[in-house]
Every structure is written in structure tokens, then in C-alpha cells.
mmCIF file of C-alpha atoms in Angstrom:
data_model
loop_
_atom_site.group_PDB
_atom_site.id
_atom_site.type_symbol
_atom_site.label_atom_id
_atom_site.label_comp_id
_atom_site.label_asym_id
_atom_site.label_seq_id
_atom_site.Cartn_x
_atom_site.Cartn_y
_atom_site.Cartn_z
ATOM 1 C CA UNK A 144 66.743 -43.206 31.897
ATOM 2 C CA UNK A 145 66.473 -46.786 30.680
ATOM 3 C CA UNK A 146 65.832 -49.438 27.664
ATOM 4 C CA UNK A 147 63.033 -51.261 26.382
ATOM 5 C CA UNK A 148 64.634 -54.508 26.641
ATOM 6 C CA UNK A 149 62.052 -55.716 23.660
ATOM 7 C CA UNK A 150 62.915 -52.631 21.367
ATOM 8 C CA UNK A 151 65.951 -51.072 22.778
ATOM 9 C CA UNK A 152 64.365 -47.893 22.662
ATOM 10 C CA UNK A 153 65.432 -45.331 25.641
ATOM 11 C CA UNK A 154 62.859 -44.381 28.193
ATOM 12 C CA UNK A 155 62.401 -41.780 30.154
ATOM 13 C CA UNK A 156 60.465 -43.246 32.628
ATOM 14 C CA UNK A 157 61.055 -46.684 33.667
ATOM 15 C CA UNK A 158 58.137 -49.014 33.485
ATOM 16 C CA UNK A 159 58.376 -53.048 34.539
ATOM 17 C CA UNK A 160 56.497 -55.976 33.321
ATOM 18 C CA UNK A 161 54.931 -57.569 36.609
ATOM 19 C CA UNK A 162 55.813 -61.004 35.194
ATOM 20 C CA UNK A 163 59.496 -60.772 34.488
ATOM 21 C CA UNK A 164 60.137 -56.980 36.521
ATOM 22 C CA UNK A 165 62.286 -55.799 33.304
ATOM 23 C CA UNK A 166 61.711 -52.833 31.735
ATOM 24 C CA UNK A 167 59.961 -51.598 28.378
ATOM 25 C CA UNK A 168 58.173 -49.401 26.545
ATOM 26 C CA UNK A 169 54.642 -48.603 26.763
ATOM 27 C CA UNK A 170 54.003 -50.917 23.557
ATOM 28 C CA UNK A 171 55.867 -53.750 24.613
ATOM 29 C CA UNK A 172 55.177 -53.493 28.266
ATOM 30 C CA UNK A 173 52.328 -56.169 28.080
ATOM 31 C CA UNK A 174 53.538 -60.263 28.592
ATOM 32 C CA UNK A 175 52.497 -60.713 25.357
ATOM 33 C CA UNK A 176 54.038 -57.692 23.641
ATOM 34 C CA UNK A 177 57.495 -58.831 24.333
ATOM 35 C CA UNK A 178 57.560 -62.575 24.225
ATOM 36 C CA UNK A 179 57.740 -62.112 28.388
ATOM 37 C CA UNK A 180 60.287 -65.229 29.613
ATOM 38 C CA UNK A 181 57.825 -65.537 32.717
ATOM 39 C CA UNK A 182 55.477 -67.097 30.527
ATOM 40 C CA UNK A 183 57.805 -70.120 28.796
ATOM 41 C CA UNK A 184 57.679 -73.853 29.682
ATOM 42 C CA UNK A 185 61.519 -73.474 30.068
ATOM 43 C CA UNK A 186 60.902 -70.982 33.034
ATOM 44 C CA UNK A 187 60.385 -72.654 36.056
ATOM 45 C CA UNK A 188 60.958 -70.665 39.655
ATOM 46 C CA UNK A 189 61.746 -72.035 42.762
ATOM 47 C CA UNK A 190 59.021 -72.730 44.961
ATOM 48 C CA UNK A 191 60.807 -70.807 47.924
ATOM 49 C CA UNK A 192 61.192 -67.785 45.554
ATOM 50 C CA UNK A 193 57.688 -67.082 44.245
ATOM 51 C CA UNK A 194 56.712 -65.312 47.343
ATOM 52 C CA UNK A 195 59.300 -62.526 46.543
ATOM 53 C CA UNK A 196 58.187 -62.820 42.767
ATOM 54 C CA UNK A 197 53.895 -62.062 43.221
ATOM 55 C CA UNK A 198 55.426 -59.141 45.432
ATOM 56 C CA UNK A 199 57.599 -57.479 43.220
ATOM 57 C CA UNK A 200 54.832 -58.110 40.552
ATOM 58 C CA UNK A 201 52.069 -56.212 42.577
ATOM 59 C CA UNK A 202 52.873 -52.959 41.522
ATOM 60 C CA UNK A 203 54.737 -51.974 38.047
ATOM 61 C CA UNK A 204 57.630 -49.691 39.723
ATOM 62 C CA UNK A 205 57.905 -46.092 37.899
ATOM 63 C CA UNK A 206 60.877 -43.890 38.456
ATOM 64 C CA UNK A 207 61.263 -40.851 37.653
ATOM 65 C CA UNK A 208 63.930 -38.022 36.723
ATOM 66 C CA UNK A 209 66.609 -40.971 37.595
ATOM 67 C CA UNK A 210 69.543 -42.427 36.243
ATOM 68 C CA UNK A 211 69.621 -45.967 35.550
ATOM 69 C CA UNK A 212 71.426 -47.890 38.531
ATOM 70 C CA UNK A 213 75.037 -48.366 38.194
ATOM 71 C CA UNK A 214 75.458 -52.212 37.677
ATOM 72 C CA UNK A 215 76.025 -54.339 40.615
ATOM 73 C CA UNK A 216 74.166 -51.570 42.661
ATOM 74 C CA UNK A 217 70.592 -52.133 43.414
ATOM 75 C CA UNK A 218 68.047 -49.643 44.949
ATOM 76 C CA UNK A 219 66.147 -49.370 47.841
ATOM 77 C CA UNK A 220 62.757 -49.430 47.903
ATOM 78 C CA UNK A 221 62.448 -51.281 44.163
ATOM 79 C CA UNK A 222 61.672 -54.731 44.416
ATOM 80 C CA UNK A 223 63.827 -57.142 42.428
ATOM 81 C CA UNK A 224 63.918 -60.756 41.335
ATOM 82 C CA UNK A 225 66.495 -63.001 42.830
ATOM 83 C CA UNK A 226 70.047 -61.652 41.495
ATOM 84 C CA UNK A 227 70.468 -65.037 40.149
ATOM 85 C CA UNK A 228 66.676 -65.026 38.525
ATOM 86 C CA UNK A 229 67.277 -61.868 37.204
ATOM 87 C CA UNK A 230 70.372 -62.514 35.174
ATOM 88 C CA UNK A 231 68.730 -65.097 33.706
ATOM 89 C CA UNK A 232 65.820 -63.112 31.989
ATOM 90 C CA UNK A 233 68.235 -61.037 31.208
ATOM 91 C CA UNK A 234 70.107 -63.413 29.265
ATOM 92 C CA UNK A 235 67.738 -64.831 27.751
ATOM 93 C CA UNK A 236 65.778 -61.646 26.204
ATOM 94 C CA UNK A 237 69.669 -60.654 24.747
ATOM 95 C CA UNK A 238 69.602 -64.132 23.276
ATOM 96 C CA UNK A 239 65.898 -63.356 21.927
ATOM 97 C CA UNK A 240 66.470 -59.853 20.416
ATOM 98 C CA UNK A 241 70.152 -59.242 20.079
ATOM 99 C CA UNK A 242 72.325 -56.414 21.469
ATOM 100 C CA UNK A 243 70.133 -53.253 23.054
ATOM 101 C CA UNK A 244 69.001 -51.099 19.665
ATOM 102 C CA UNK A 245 70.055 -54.413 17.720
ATOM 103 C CA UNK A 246 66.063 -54.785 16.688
ATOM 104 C CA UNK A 247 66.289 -50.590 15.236
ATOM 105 C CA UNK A 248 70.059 -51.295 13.391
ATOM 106 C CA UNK A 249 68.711 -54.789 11.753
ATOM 107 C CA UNK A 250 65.810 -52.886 10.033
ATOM 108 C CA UNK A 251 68.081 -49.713 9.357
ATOM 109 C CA UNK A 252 70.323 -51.744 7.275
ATOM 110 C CA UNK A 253 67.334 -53.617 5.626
ATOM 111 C CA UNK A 254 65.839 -51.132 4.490
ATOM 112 C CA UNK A 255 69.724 -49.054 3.058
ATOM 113 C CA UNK A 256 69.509 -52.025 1.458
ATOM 114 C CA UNK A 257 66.428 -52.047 -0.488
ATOM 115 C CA UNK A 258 66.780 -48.000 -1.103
ATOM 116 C CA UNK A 259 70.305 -49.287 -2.706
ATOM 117 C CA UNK A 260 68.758 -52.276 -5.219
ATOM 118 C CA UNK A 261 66.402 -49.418 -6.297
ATOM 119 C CA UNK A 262 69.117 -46.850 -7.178
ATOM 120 C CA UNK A 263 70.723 -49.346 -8.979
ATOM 121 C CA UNK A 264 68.149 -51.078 -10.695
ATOM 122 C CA UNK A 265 67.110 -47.286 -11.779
ATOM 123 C CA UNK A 266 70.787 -46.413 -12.967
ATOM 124 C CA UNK A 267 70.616 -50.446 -15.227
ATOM 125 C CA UNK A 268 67.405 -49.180 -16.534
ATOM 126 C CA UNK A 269 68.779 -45.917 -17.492
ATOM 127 C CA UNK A 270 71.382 -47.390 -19.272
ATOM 128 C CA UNK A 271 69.583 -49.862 -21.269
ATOM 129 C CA UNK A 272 67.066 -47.212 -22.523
ATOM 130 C CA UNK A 273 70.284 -45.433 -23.632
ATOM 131 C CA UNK A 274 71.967 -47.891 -25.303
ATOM 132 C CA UNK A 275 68.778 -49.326 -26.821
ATOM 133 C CA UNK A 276 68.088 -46.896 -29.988
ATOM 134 C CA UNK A 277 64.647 -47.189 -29.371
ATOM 135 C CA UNK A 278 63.584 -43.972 -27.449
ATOM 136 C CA UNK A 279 63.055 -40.716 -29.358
ATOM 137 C CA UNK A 280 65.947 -38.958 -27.858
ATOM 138 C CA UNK A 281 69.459 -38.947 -29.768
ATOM 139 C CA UNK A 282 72.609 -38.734 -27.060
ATOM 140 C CA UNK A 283 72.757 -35.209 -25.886
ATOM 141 C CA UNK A 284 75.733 -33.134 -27.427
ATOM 142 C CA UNK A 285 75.294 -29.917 -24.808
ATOM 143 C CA UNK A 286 78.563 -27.341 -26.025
ATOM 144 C CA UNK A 287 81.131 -27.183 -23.744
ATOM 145 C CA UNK A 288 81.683 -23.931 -21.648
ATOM 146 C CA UNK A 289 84.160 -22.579 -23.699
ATOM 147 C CA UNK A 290 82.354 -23.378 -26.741
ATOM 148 C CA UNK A 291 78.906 -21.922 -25.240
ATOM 149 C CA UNK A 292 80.401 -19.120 -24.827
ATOM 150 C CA UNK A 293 81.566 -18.531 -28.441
ATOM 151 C CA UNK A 294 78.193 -19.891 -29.689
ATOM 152 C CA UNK A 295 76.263 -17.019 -27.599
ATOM 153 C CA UNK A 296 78.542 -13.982 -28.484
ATOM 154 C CA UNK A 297 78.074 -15.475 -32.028
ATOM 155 C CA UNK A 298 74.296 -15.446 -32.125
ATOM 156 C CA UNK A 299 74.693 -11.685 -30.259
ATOM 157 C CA UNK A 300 76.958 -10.560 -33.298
ATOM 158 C CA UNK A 301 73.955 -11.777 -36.018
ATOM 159 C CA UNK A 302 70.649 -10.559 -33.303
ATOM 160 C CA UNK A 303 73.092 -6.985 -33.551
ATOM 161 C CA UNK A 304 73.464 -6.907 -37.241
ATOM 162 C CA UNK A 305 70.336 -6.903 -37.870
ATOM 163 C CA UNK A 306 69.855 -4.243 -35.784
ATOM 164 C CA UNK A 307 72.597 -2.211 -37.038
ATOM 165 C CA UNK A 308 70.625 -2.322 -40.275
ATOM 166 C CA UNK A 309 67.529 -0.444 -38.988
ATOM 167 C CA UNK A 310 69.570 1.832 -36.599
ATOM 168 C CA UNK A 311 68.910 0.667 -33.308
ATOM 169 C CA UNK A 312 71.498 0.505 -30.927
ATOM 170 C CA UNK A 313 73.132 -2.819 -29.921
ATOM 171 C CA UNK A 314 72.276 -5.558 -27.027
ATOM 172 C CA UNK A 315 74.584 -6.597 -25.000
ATOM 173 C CA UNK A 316 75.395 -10.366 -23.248
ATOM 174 C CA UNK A 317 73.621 -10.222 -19.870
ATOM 175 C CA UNK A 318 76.033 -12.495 -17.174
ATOM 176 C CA UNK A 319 72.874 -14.818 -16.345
ATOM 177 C CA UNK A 320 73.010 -17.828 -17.677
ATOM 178 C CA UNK A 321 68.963 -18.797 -17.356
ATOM 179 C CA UNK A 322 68.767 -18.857 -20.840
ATOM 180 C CA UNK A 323 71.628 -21.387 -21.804
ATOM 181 C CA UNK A 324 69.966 -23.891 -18.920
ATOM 182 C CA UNK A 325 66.709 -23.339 -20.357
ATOM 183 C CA UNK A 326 67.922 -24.659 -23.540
ATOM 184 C CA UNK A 327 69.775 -27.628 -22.255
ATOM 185 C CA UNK A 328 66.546 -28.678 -20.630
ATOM 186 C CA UNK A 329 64.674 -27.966 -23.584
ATOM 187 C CA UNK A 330 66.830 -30.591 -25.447
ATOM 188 C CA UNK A 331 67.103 -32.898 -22.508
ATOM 189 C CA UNK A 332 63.247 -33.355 -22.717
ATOM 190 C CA UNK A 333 62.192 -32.577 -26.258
ATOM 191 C CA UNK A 334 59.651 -30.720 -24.596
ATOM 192 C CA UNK A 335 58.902 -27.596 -26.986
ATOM 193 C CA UNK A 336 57.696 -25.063 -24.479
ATOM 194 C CA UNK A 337 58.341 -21.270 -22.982
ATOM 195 C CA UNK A 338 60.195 -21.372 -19.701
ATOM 196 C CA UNK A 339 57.454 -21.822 -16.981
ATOM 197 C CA UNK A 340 60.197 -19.766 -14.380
ATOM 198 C CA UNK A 341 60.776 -16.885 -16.381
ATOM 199 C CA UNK A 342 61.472 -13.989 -14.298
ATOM 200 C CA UNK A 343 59.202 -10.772 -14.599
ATOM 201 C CA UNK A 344 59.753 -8.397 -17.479
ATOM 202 C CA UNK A 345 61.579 -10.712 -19.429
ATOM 203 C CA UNK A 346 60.621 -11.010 -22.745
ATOM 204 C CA UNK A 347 61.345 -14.674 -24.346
ATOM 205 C CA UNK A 348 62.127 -16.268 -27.875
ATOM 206 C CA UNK A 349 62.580 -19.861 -28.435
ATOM 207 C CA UNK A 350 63.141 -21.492 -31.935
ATOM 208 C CA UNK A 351 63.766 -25.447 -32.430
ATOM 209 C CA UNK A 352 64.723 -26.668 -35.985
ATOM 210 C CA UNK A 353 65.582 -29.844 -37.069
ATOM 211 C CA UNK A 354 69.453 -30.835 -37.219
ATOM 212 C CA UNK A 355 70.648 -32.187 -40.566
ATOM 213 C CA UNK A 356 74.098 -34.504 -41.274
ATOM 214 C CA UNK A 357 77.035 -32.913 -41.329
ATOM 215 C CA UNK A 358 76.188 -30.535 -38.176
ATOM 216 C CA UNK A 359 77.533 -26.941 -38.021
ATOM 217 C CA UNK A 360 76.312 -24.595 -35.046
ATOM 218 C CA UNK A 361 77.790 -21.888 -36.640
ATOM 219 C CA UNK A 362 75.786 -21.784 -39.971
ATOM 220 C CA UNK A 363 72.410 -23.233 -37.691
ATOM 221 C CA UNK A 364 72.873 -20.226 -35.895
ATOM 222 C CA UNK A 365 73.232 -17.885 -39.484
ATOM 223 C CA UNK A 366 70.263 -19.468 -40.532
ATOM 224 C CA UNK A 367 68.185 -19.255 -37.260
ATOM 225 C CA UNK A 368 69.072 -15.627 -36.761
ATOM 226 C CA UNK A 369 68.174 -14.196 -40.236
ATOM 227 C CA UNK A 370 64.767 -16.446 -40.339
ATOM 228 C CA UNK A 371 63.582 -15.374 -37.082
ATOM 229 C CA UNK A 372 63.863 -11.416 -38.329
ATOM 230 C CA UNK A 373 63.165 -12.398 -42.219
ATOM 231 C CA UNK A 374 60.734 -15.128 -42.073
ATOM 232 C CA UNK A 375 58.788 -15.363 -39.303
ATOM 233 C CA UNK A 376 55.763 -14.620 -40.762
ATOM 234 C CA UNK A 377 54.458 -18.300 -38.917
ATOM 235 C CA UNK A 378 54.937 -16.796 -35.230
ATOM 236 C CA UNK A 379 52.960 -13.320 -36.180
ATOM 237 C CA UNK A 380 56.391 -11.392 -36.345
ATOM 238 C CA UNK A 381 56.661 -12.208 -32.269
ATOM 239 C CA UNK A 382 60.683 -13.429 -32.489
ATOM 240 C CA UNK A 383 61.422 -10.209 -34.896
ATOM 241 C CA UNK A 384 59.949 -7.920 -32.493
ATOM 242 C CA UNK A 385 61.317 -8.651 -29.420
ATOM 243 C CA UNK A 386 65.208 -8.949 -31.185
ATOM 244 C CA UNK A 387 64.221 -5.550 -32.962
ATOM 245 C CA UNK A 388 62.804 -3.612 -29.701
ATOM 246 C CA UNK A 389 64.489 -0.444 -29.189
ATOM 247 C CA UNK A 390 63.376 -0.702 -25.588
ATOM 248 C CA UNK A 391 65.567 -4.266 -24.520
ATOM 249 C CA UNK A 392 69.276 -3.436 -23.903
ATOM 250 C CA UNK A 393 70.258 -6.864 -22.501
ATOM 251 C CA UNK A 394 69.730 -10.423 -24.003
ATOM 252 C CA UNK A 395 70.380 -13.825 -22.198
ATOM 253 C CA UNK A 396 71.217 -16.308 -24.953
ATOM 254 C CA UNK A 397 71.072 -20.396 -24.820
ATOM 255 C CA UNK A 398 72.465 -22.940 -27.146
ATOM 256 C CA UNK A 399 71.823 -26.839 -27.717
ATOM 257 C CA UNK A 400 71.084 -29.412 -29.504
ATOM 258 C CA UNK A 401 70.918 -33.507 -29.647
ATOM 259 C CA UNK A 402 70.824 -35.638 -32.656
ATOM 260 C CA UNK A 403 67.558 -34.318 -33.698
ATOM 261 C CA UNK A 404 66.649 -30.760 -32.789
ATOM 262 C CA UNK A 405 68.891 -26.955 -32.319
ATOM 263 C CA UNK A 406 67.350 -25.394 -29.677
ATOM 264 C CA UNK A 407 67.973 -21.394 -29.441
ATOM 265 C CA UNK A 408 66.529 -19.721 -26.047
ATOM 266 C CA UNK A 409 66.611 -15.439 -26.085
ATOM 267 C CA UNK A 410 65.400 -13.716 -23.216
ATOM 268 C CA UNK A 411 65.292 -9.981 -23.334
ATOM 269 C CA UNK A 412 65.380 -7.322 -20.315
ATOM 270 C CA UNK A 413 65.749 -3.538 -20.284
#
């Protein structure tokens, strides 16, 4: 194993630049690739040394399936630059591209950076449209859990009254909570649309009417109930029939609104 002394990337096999005998990887291996100190004005070698330098730069040395040598200890059979030659190429490519990996940590942290001015330039855009009072969408006002919970049984007790009155036996709360999610997205978006995920053999109503000033979920709910069974003569009877099938047993219920719409999600299952 080694380093690209360019890159800092490790290598698995260890391949030298015939100019300055360090090694790198195949992309910087070229004189040119990484900068190569042979090939500076400032690098001068002796005259009695360049015989042992056009040697050593004959061949590129490859070696494989070893471990880099331990420092101080040089291998036979590898030919070297001067100890005193070498340091100094050494030197000077740390002074040139940092600590070893320095080059891959540099452009880590650049780029944290930029990912981290876009989060927050996202979150200060966010916020302005928010505070502005110029988008469409009022300040979500989601029920709390406990609250959710007394909404839905409430809108069961009205869906079961009405069935009461024709005879048919009651629904009960089904545990999954698709429906209440459903409508929080609904009046996230403002999006007035059937859930795209329903599961199969679920059969789905969803109602949005406009919220007036003062705001009471319990009488939107009254309302929304008895229209969808009474007066739903607009949606071909589709919301009355599936609260009034003798067939469903179970009923997942969702409740929301914002400042402008009451969204009401039923989905029915045997």
C-alpha cells in the first residue's frame, strides 16, 4: 500500500514518476499531472548525482501485494534518489498540497459548506413566505392528538346516527391513522384530491368547506356530517352511500383545517 503524494489517495500498487521517483496515482502519475518538482527552475541536482537519477528513472518501479517501507528502511532492489534528494521532494510536494488526504478534506469541507448556505437560505426563504401574508395558505392549525381524537369519535357518533336512523348497524374507529394524515396533507397543500396511496378495498370520502370567523370544529363537523347524507345531491349521492353501506364495518376518520378550508377524510373497509 501507498499514497498519491499529488491526491493523497491510497494505492494499491505503487507506481513512481521517473522524474522525481515518488509515488501517485494513475492520473497524476504524469510530470505534468502533479506539478513534478523535477521539472522547477528551483531544482537543480548535483552533477555527480544525475547518473543515479536517469537510472532510477529508467523503469517506473511497481510493487505489489507489499506494505509500504517502514521509514528509515529502504529496499533492495528499488532504486532511490539520494536520501538527502529525496527528502527534499518530499518536502516540497507537502509544502505544495498540504498534509496526505489534505487535497480530499479541503473540498469535503467546501462543499458541507455550500450544502449548509443552501439549507439555510431555504429555511430564510421559508420563513419570509410565512410571515409575508401573501401566499394563499393561512398558518396551519392541525388538532392536537388529544383533540384529534375527540374530533374523530365525534364525527363517528354523527356518520352512526344517521345510520341508526335507517337500521344499519354501527361503524366502528379503525386504529389506522391513514386517514387523519391524509387530511393534514390535504390542508398542508390545498390540494383538493383523493388519496393517490389508498390501500385496496378501501372506499374513500373527502369533503372541504370553507371556514368562517368564529371557528367551531364541533358544529363544522354537525354540519359536514348531515350534508354529506342530506345534501349531496352535487357528488351523485357518492359520500351518502359509502357512510350508509351495510357492507363497511370499519371507518378511518381525518380532521383539519387552516385559516381557509375544513378538510374531513373517511375511508371505509369491511
Amino acid at each position: 500500500m501507498g499514497i498519491c503524494y499529488h491526491c493523497g489517495k491510497e494505492l494499491e500498487e505503487q507506481t513512481r514518476c521517473k522524474q522525481c521517483n515518488l509515488t501517485f496515482c494513475s492520473e497524476h502519475l504524469a510530470p505534468e499531472a502533479h506539478n513534478c518538482i523535477a521539472l522547477s527552475k528551483d531544482f537543480k541536482v548535483k552533477k555527480g548525482q544525475e547518473k543515479a537519477q536517469k537510472q532510477a528513472s529508467e523503469n517506473i518501479d511497481i510493487i505489489e501485494g507489499e506494505e509500504e517501507p517502514v521509514e528509515g528502511v529502504r529496499k533492495k532492489d528499488i532504486k532511490y534518489l539520494p536520501r538527502e534528494e529525496e527528502e527534499a521532494v518530499v518536502k516540497e510536494v507537502k509544502r505544495r498540497t498540504g498534509p496526505s488526504g489534505g487535497v480530499n478534506r479541503v473540498r469535503v469541507l467546501f462543499f458541507l459548506i455550500i450544502i449548509a448556505v443552501g439549507m439555510w437560505s431555504i429555511n430564510v426563504l421559508v420563513s419570509m413566505s410565512a410571515n409575508s401574508g401573501s401566499g394563499n395558505l393561512s398558518p396551519i392549525t392541525f388538532p392536537t392528538d388529544a383533540e384529534t381524537q375527540v374530533l374523530r369519535e365525534s364525527v363517528l357518533t354523527k356518520m352512526n346516527q344517521e345510520r341508526s336512523k335507517r337500521g344499519l348497524p354501527s361503524l366502528t374507529l379503525s386504529t389506522d391513522m391513514a386517514a387523519q394524515r391524509y387530511s393534514e396533507t390535504l390542508a398542508s397543500t390545498d390540494v383538493f384530491q383523493y388519496n393517490p396511496n389508498l390501500a385496496s378495498g378501501v372506499k374513500e370520502n373527502i369533503v372541504r368547506r370553507e371556514v368562517s370567523t368564529p371557528f367551531s370544529a364541533e358544529n363544522m363537523i354537525t354540519q359536514t356530517v348531515e350534508a354529506m347524507v342530506n345534501d349531496d345531491s352535487v357528488n351523485n349521492w357518492v359520500n351518502r352511500d359509502a357512510i350508509l353501506n351495510r357492507d363497511y364495518t370499519k371507518v378511518s376518520l381525518g380532521v383539519s383545517w387552516n385559516g381557509k378550508y375544513f378538510y374531513l377524510v373517511q375511508d371505509f373497509s369491511k
